[in-house]
Coordinates of C-alpha atoms in Angstrom, one line a residue:
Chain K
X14 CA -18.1 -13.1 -16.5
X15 CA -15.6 -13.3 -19.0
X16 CA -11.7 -12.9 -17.7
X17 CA -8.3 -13.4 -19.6
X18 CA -6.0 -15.9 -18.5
X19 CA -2.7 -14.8 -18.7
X20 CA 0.6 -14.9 -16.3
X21 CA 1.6 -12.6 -14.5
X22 CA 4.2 -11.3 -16.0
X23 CA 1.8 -11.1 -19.2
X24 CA -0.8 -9.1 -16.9
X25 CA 2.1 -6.6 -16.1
X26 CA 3.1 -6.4 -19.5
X27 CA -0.3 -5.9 -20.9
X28 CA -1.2 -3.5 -17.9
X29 CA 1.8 -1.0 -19.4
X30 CA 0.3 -1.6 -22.5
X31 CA -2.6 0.0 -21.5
X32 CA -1.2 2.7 -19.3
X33 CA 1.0 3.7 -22.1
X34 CA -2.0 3.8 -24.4
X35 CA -3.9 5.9 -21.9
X36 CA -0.9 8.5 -21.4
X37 CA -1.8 9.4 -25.0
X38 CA 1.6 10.3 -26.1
X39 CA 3.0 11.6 -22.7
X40 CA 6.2 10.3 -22.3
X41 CA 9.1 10.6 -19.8
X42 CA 13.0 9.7 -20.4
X43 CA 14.0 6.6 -19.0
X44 CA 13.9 5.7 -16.0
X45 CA 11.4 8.1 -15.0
X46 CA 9.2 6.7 -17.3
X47 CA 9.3 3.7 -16.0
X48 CA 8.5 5.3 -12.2
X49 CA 5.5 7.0 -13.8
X50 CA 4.0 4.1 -15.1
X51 CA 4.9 1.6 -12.5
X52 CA 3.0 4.2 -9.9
X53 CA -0.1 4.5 -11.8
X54 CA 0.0 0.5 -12.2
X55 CA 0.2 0.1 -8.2
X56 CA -3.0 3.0 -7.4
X57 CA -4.7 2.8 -10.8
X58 CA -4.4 6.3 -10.4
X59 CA -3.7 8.6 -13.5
X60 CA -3.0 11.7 -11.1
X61 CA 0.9 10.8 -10.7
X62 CA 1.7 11.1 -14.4
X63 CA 1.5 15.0 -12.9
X64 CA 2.3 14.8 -9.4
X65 CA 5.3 13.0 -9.7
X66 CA 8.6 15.8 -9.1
X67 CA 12.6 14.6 -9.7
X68 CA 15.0 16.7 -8.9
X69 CA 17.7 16.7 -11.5
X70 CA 18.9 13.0 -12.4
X71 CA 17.5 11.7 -9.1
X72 CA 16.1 8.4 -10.6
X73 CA 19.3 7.9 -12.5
X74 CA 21.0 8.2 -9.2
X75 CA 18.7 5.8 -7.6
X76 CA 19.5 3.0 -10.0
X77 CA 22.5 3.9 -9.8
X78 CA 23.1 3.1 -5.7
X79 CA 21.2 0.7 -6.0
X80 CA 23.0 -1.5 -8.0
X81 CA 26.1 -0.5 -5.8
X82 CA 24.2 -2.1 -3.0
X83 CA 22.4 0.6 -0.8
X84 CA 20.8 -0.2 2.1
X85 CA 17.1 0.8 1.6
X86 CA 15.5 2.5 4.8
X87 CA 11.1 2.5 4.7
X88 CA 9.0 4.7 7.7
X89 CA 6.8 1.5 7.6
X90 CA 7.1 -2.4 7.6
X91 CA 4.3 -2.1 4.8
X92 CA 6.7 -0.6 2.5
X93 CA 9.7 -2.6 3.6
X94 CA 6.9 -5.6 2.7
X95 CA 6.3 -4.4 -0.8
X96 CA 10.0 -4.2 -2.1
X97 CA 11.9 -7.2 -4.0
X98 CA 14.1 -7.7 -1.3
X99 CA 15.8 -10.6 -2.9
X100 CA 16.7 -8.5 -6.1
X101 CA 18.0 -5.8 -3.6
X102 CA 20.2 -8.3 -1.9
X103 CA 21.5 -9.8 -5.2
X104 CA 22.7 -6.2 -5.6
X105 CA 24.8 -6.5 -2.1
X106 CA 21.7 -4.2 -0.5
X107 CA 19.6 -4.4 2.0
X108 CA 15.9 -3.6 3.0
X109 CA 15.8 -1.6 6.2
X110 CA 12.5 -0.2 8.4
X111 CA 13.2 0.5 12.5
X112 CA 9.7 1.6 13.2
X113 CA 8.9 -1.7 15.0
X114 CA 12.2 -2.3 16.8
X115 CA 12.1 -2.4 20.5
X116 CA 15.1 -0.2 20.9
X117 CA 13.1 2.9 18.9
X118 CA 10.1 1.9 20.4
X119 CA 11.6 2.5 24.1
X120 CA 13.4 5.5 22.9
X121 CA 10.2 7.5 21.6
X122 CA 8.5 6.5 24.9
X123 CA 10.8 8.2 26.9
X124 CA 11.4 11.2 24.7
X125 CA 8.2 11.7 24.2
X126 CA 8.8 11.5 20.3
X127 CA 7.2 9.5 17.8
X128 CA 9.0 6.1 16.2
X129 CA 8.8 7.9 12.6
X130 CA 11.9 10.2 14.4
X131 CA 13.3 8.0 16.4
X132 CA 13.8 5.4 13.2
X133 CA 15.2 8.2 10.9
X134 CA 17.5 8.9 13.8
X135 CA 19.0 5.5 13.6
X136 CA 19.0 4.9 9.9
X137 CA 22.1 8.0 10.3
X138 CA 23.9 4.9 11.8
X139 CA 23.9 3.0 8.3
X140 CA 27.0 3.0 6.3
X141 CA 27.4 3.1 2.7
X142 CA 25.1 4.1 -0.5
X143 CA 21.3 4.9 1.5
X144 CA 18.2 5.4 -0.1
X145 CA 15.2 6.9 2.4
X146 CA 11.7 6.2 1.2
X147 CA 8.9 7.7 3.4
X148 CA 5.4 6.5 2.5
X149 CA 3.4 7.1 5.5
X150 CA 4.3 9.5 8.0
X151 CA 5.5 13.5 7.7
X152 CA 7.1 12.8 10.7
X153 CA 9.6 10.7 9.1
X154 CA 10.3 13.3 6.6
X155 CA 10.3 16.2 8.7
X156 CA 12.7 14.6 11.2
X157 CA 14.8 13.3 8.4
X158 CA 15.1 17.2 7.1
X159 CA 16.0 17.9 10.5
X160 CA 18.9 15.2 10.5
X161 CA 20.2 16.5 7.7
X162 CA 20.2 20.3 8.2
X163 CA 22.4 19.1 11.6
X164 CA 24.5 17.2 9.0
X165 CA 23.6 13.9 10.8
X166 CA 22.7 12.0 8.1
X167 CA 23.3 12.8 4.2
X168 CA 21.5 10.1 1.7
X169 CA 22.0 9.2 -1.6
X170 CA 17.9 10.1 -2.2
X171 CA 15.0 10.4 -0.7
X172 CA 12.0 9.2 -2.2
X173 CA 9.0 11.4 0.0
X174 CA 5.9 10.5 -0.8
X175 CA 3.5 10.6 2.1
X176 CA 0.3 10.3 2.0
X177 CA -2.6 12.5 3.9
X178 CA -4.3 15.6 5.4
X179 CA -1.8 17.0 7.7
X180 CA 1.8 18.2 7.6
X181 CA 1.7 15.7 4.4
X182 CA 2.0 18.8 1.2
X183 CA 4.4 20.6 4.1
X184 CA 6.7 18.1 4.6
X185 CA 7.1 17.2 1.2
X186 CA 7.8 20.7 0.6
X187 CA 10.8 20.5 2.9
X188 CA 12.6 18.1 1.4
X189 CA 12.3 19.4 -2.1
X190 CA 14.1 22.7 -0.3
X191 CA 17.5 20.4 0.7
X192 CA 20.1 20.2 -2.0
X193 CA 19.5 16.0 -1.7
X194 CA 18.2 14.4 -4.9
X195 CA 14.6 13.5 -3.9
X196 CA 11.6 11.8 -5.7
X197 CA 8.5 13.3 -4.2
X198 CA 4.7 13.1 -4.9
X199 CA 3.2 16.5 -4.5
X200 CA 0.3 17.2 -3.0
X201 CA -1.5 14.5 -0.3
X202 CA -1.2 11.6 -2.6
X203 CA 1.3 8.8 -2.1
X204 CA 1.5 5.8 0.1
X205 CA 3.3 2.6 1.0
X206 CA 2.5 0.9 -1.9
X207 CA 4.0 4.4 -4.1
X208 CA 7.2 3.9 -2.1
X209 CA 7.4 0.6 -2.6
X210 CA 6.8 0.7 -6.3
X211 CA 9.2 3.2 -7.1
X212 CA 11.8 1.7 -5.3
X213 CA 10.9 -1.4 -7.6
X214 CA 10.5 0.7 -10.5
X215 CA 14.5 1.4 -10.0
X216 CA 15.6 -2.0 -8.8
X217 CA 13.9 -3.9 -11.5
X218 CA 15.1 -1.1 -14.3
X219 CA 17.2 -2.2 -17.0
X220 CA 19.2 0.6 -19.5
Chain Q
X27 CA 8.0 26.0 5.9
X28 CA 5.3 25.7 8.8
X29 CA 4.1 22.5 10.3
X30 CA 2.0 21.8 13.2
X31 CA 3.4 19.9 15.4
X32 CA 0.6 17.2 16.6
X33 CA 1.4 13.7 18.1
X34 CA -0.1 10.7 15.5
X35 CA -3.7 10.7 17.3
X36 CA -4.4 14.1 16.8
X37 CA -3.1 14.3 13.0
X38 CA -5.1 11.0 12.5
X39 CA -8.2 12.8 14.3
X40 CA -7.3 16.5 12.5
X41 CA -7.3 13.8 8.9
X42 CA -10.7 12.7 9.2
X43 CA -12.0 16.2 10.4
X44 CA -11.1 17.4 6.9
X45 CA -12.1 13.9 4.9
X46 CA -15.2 14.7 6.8
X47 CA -15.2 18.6 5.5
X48 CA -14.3 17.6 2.1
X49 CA -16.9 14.6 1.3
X50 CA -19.5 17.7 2.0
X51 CA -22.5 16.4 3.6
X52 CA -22.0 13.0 2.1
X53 CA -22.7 10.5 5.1
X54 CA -22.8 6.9 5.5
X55 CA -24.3 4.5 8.2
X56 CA -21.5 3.5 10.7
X57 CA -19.3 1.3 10.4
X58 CA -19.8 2.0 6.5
X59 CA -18.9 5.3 7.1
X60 CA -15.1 4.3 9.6
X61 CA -14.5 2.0 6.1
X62 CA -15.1 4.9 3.6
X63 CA -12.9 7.6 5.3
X64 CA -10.0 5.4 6.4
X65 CA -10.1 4.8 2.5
X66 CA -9.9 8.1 1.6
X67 CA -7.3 8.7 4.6
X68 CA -5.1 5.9 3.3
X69 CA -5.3 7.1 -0.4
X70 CA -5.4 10.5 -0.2
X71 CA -8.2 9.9 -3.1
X72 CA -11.7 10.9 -2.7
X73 CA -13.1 8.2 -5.2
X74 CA -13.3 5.7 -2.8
X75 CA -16.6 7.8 -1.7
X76 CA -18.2 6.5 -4.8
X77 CA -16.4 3.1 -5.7
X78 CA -17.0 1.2 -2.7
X79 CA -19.7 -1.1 -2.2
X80 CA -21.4 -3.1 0.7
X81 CA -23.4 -6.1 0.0
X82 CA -26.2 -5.9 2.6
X83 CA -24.4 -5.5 5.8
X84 CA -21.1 -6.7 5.1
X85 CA -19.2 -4.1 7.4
X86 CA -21.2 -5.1 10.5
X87 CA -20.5 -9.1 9.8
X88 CA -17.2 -7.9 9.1
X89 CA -17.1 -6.3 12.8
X90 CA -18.5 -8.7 14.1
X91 CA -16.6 -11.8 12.8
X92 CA -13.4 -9.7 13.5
X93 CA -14.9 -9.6 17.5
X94 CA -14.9 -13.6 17.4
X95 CA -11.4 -14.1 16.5
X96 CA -11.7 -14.4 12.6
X97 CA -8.4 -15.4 10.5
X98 CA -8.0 -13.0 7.7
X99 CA -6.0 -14.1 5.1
X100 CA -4.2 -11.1 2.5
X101 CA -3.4 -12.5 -1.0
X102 CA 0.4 -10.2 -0.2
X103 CA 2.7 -9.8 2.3
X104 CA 2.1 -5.9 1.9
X105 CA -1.2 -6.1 2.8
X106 CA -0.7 -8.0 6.1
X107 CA 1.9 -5.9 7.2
X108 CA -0.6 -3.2 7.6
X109 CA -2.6 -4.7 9.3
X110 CA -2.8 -4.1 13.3
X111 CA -1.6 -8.1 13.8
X112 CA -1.9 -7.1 18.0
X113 CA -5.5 -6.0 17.7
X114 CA -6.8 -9.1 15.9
X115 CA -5.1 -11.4 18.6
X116 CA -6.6 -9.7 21.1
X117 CA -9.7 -10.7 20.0
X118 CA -8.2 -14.4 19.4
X119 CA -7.9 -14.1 15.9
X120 CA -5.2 -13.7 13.2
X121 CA -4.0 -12.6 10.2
X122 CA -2.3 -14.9 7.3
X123 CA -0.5 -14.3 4.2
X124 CA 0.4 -17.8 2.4
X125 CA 1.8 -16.4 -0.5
X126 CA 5.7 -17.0 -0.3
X127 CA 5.1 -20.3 1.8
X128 CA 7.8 -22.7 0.5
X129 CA 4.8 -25.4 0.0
X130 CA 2.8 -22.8 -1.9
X131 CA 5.3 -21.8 -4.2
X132 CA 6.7 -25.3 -4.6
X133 CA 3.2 -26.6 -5.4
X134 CA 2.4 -23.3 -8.0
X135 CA 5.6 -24.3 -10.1
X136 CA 4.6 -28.2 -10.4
X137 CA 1.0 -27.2 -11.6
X138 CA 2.4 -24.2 -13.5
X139 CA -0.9 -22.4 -11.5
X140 CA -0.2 -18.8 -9.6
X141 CA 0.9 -18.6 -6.0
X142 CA -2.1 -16.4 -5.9
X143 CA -4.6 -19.3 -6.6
X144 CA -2.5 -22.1 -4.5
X145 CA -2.4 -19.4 -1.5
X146 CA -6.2 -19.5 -1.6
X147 CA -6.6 -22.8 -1.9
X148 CA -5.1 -23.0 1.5
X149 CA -7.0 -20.9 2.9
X150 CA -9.3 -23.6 2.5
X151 CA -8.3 -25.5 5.0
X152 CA -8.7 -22.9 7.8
X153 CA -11.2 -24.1 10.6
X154 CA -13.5 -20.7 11.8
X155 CA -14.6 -17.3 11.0
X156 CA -12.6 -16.2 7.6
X157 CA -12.1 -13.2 5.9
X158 CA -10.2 -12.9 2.9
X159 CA -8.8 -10.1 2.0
X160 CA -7.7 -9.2 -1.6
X161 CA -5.5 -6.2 -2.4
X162 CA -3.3 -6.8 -5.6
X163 CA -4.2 -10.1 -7.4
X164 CA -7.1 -10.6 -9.4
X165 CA -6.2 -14.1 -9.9
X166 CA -6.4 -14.8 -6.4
X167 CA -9.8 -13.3 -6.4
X168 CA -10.8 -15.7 -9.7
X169 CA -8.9 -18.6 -7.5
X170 CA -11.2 -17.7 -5.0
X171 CA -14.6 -17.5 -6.8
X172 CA -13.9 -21.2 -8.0
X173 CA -13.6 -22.7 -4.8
X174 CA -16.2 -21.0 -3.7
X175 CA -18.4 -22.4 -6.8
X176 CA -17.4 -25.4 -6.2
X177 CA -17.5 -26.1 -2.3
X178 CA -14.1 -26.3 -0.8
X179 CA -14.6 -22.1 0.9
X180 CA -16.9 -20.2 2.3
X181 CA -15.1 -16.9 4.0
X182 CA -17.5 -14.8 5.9
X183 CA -16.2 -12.0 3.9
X184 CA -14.4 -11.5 1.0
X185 CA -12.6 -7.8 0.6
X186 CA -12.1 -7.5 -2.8
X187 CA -10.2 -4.6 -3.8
X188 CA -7.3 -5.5 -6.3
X189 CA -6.2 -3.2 -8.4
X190 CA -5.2 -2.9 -11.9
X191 CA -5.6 -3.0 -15.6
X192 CA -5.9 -6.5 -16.6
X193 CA -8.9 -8.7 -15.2
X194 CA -9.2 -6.4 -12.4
X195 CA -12.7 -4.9 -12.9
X196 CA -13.7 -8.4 -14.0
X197 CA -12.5 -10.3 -11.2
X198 CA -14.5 -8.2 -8.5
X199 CA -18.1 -8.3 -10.6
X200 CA -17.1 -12.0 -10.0
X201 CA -17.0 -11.3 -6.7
X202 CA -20.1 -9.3 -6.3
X203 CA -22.3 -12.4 -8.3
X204 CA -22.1 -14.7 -5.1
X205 CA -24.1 -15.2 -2.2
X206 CA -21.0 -14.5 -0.1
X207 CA -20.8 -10.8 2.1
X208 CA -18.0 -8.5 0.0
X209 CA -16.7 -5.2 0.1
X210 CA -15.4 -4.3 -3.2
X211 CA -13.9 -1.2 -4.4
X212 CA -15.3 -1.1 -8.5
X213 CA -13.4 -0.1 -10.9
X214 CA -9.4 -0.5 -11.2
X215 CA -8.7 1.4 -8.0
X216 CA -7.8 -0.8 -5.0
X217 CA -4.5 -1.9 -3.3
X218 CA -2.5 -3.6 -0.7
X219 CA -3.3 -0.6 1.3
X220 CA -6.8 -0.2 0.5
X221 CA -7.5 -4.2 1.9
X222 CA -5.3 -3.2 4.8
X223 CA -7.3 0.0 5.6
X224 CA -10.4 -1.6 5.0
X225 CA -9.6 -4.7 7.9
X226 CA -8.2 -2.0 10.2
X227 CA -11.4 0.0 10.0
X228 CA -13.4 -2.6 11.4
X229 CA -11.0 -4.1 13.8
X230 CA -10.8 -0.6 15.3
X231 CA -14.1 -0.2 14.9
X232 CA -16.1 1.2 18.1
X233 CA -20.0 0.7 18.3

């Protein structure tokens, strides 16, 4: 079996290469561009060059808090896991998911709520530029819609891209209704790993 | 917008009701079949019906390692994080990501090699069942196929399910050549998530 070696960063270079080549002459303004491809490279799937929705100037936004150190709130550790947390921090930022903390934990028990909620619920605490990025559970987004509807919580974006069968295309849906810039994957593809890498896509961007 | 609302154990249940629906009659032996729709649920992307493949009983050794407390080892912190770390220990095992290790990365930089390749190379040196579980690098996967060639490691399985555009496809027929029990997604597709999934299956797994 033949193989290339490369480094890494050649790998990534060459795999945009490719990408790019494959897009055969679609193209994006930057940095969406840069979101489109770097969500393909994570899923090797060519479906979010059309599933991919922005609402006006959202990734420009992104970048934009970002760099002015937001505080980065994930529905899962997975998520949290796949973001350059150091490059966040160099920014004055942080990388933020409640799901597993013992206080959320207790709380859903006793109301008889899920974590997803209970974690939204305490990301309205944070302070500062926010960017929430759902990868795995409606439930996050749906309760995050509902937090902001009561004017509890009001981020700078959301990225909502779930991923699955079930309240996944509704909740999406909801979010792109809110007057909230958004990135959101339509339909029942996303993921932790599509979270993650468009939160990367941003943090790493460079005008 | 209208959502159901369903605690996490009945969407997960609805989910694979309509995987189920959707792969049309398409059936697989158990646990193949657990591995194949948690894919799909994870992804949102029906091609894992056709890219995965099983050398000759791979899933049940996979199982059945998993029982006997088996290490898995993840080539990314991503990957570990989604796996269910409680459920492994209960069965005495664990799971074990090496690759931002301050030895690994100091040792990468003096041999100008990947963390990737040094990560598995420690992996080595774990005493016990083994699986090793491969979600993003393909150079951990090429790491791996050397020291298996040459001695030093011989996992019980090997997931192998990077994904990509650059040595991906090449690193998995790699993979596939040995005498060694895989799971490999073909093709490009593949992910953090997908190795996750894929561990999860079988530790949740019920004969």
């Amino acid at each position: 079996m033949v193989y290339e070696i490369m480094k890494p960063e050649e790998i990534e270079k060459r795999s945009m290469e490719i990408i790019t080549s494959e897009l055969n002459g679609r193209t994006w303004p930057e940095p969406k561009f840069s979101i489109v491809k770097r969500c393909i490279h994570t899923s090797a799937d060519f479906d979010y060059a059309d599933n991919l929705v922005f609402s006006d100037g959202a990734e420009k936004i992104g970048v934009s808090v970002i760099r002015k150190g937001a505080t980065i709130v994930t529905d899962t550790k997975m998520a949290s896991a796949g973001i350059n947390k150091a490059k966040v921090e160099s920014y004055g930022g942080s990388v933020k998911c409640f799901i597993s903390d013992e206080d959320v934990i207790a709380e859903a028990k006793s109301r008889n709520c899920t974590r997803a909620t209970v974690s939204m619920e305490k990301a309205a605490n944070i302070k500062g530029p926010l960017v929430i990025a759902c990868g795995n559970a409606p439930t996050a987004l749906i309760a995050l819609y509902d937090l902001i509807k009561a004017g509890k919580i009001r981020p700078d974006l959301i990225i909502g891209v779930p991923v699955g069968f079930v309240n996944v295309v509704e909740s999406k849906e909801m979010i792109m209704e809110l007057d909230i810039p958004y990135i959101v994957a339509k339909g029942r593809k996303g993921g932790s790993n599509i979270a993650a890498t468009i939160c990367n896509a941003m943090i790493y961007y460079k005008d």
